Structures are given as structure tokens and as C-alpha cells.
Amino acid sequence: MSEHVVQSPLPGVFYTRPVPDQPPFVEVGSVVTAGTTVGLVEVMKQFAEIKAGESGTVTAIHAENESIIGPGDGVVTIEKD
């Protein structure tokens, strides 16, 4: 099987959860589809969803919650189905 690294489309602050008191969008071992939200990136109080882009299983999460990321930075790795 091959891997797909989900990359941030924008620079900003990466969030692994929709709100602080809820569980993360995905965890290692989560099964996702191409349309699954894997995180949010905030730029100037605007939030953009980052989608998986491929179906498969999450094998790694590269960005920590509330970390600064740049465009093209890998945030999640998915082992494709």
C-alpha cells in the first residue's frame, strides 16, 4: 500500500480538534475517506478545514495542536486503501 501525506493549503495555526473540549478530528488508526476533516488551519480568525484527500488509515499525525504550520507542511499521513 502507498502513503499519502496531507499537506496544509495555508499558513496559520493548526488545530486537531473542532473546539478544545471535543475529541480530535482523527487519531492514529482512524479510518478516513477523502472528504474527512483531519484538522483546521486558522488564518486571521478565519478557519479552513483540511480534508484527507484520500481514503485509508491514519498512520501518523505530524503537526501538534495549536502549532504554527506553513503551506505545504505535512499534517497527517494516510496509508491508502
Coordinates of C-alpha atoms in Angstrom, one line a residue:
M1 CA 0.0 0.0 0.0
S2 CA 1.1 3.5 -0.6
E3 CA 1.0 6.6 1.7
H4 CA -0.5 10.0 1.2
V5 CA 0.8 13.0 3.2
V6 CA -2.0 15.5 3.8
Q7 CA -0.5 19.0 3.4
S8 CA -1.7 22.3 4.7
P9 CA -3.0 24.6 2.0
L10 CA -2.4 27.7 4.0
P11 CA 0.0 29.1 6.7
G12 CA -1.5 29.5 10.1
V13 CA -2.3 27.8 13.4
F14 CA -3.2 24.1 13.1
Y15 CA -6.0 22.7 15.3
T16 CA -6.6 18.9 15.8
R17 CA -10.0 19.5 17.4
P18 CA -13.1 21.4 16.4
V19 CA -13.2 23.0 19.9
P20 CA -11.0 22.5 22.9
D21 CA -13.4 20.2 24.9
Q22 CA -14.1 17.8 22.0
P23 CA -12.1 14.9 20.7
P24 CA -9.6 15.3 17.8
F25 CA -10.8 15.0 14.3
V26 CA -8.6 12.0 13.7
E27 CA -6.1 9.9 15.7
V28 CA -3.5 7.3 14.6
G29 CA -5.6 4.3 13.5
S30 CA -8.6 6.3 12.4
V31 CA -10.1 5.2 9.1
V32 CA -10.9 8.1 6.8
T33 CA -12.4 8.9 3.5
A34 CA -11.2 11.6 1.1
G35 CA -13.7 14.1 2.5
T36 CA -12.9 13.5 6.2
T37 CA -11.7 16.6 8.0
V38 CA -8.3 15.9 9.6
G39 CA -7.8 19.4 11.1
L40 CA -8.3 23.1 10.9
V41 CA -6.0 25.9 10.0
E42 CA -6.7 29.4 11.3
V43 CA -5.6 32.5 9.4
M44 CA -6.6 35.9 10.8
K45 CA -9.6 34.4 12.7
Q46 CA -10.8 32.5 9.6
F47 CA -10.9 28.7 9.8
A48 CA -10.3 26.4 6.9
E49 CA -10.9 22.6 7.1
I50 CA -8.1 20.4 5.9
K51 CA -9.5 17.3 4.2
A52 CA -7.8 13.9 4.0
G53 CA -7.9 13.8 0.2
E54 CA -7.5 10.0 0.1
S55 CA -9.3 7.1 1.8
G56 CA -7.3 4.9 4.2
T57 CA -6.0 4.7 7.7
V58 CA -4.1 7.5 9.6
T59 CA -0.6 6.3 10.4
A60 CA 0.9 9.5 11.7
I61 CA 0.0 13.0 12.8
H62 CA 2.9 15.4 12.2
A63 CA 1.5 18.7 13.5
E64 CA 0.7 19.3 17.1
N65 CA -2.5 21.1 18.2
E66 CA -2.1 24.9 18.1
S67 CA 1.2 24.7 16.3
I68 CA 2.3 27.1 13.6
I69 CA 2.3 25.5 10.1
G70 CA 3.2 26.7 6.6
P71 CA 1.7 26.0 3.3
G72 CA 2.8 22.5 2.1
D73 CA 3.7 21.3 5.6
G74 CA 2.6 17.7 6.2
V75 CA 0.0 17.4 8.9
V76 CA -1.2 13.8 8.6
T77 CA 0.0 10.6 6.8
I78 CA -2.6 8.2 5.5
E79 CA -2.0 4.6 4.3
K80 CA -4.2 4.4 1.3
D81 CA -6.7 1.6 0.8

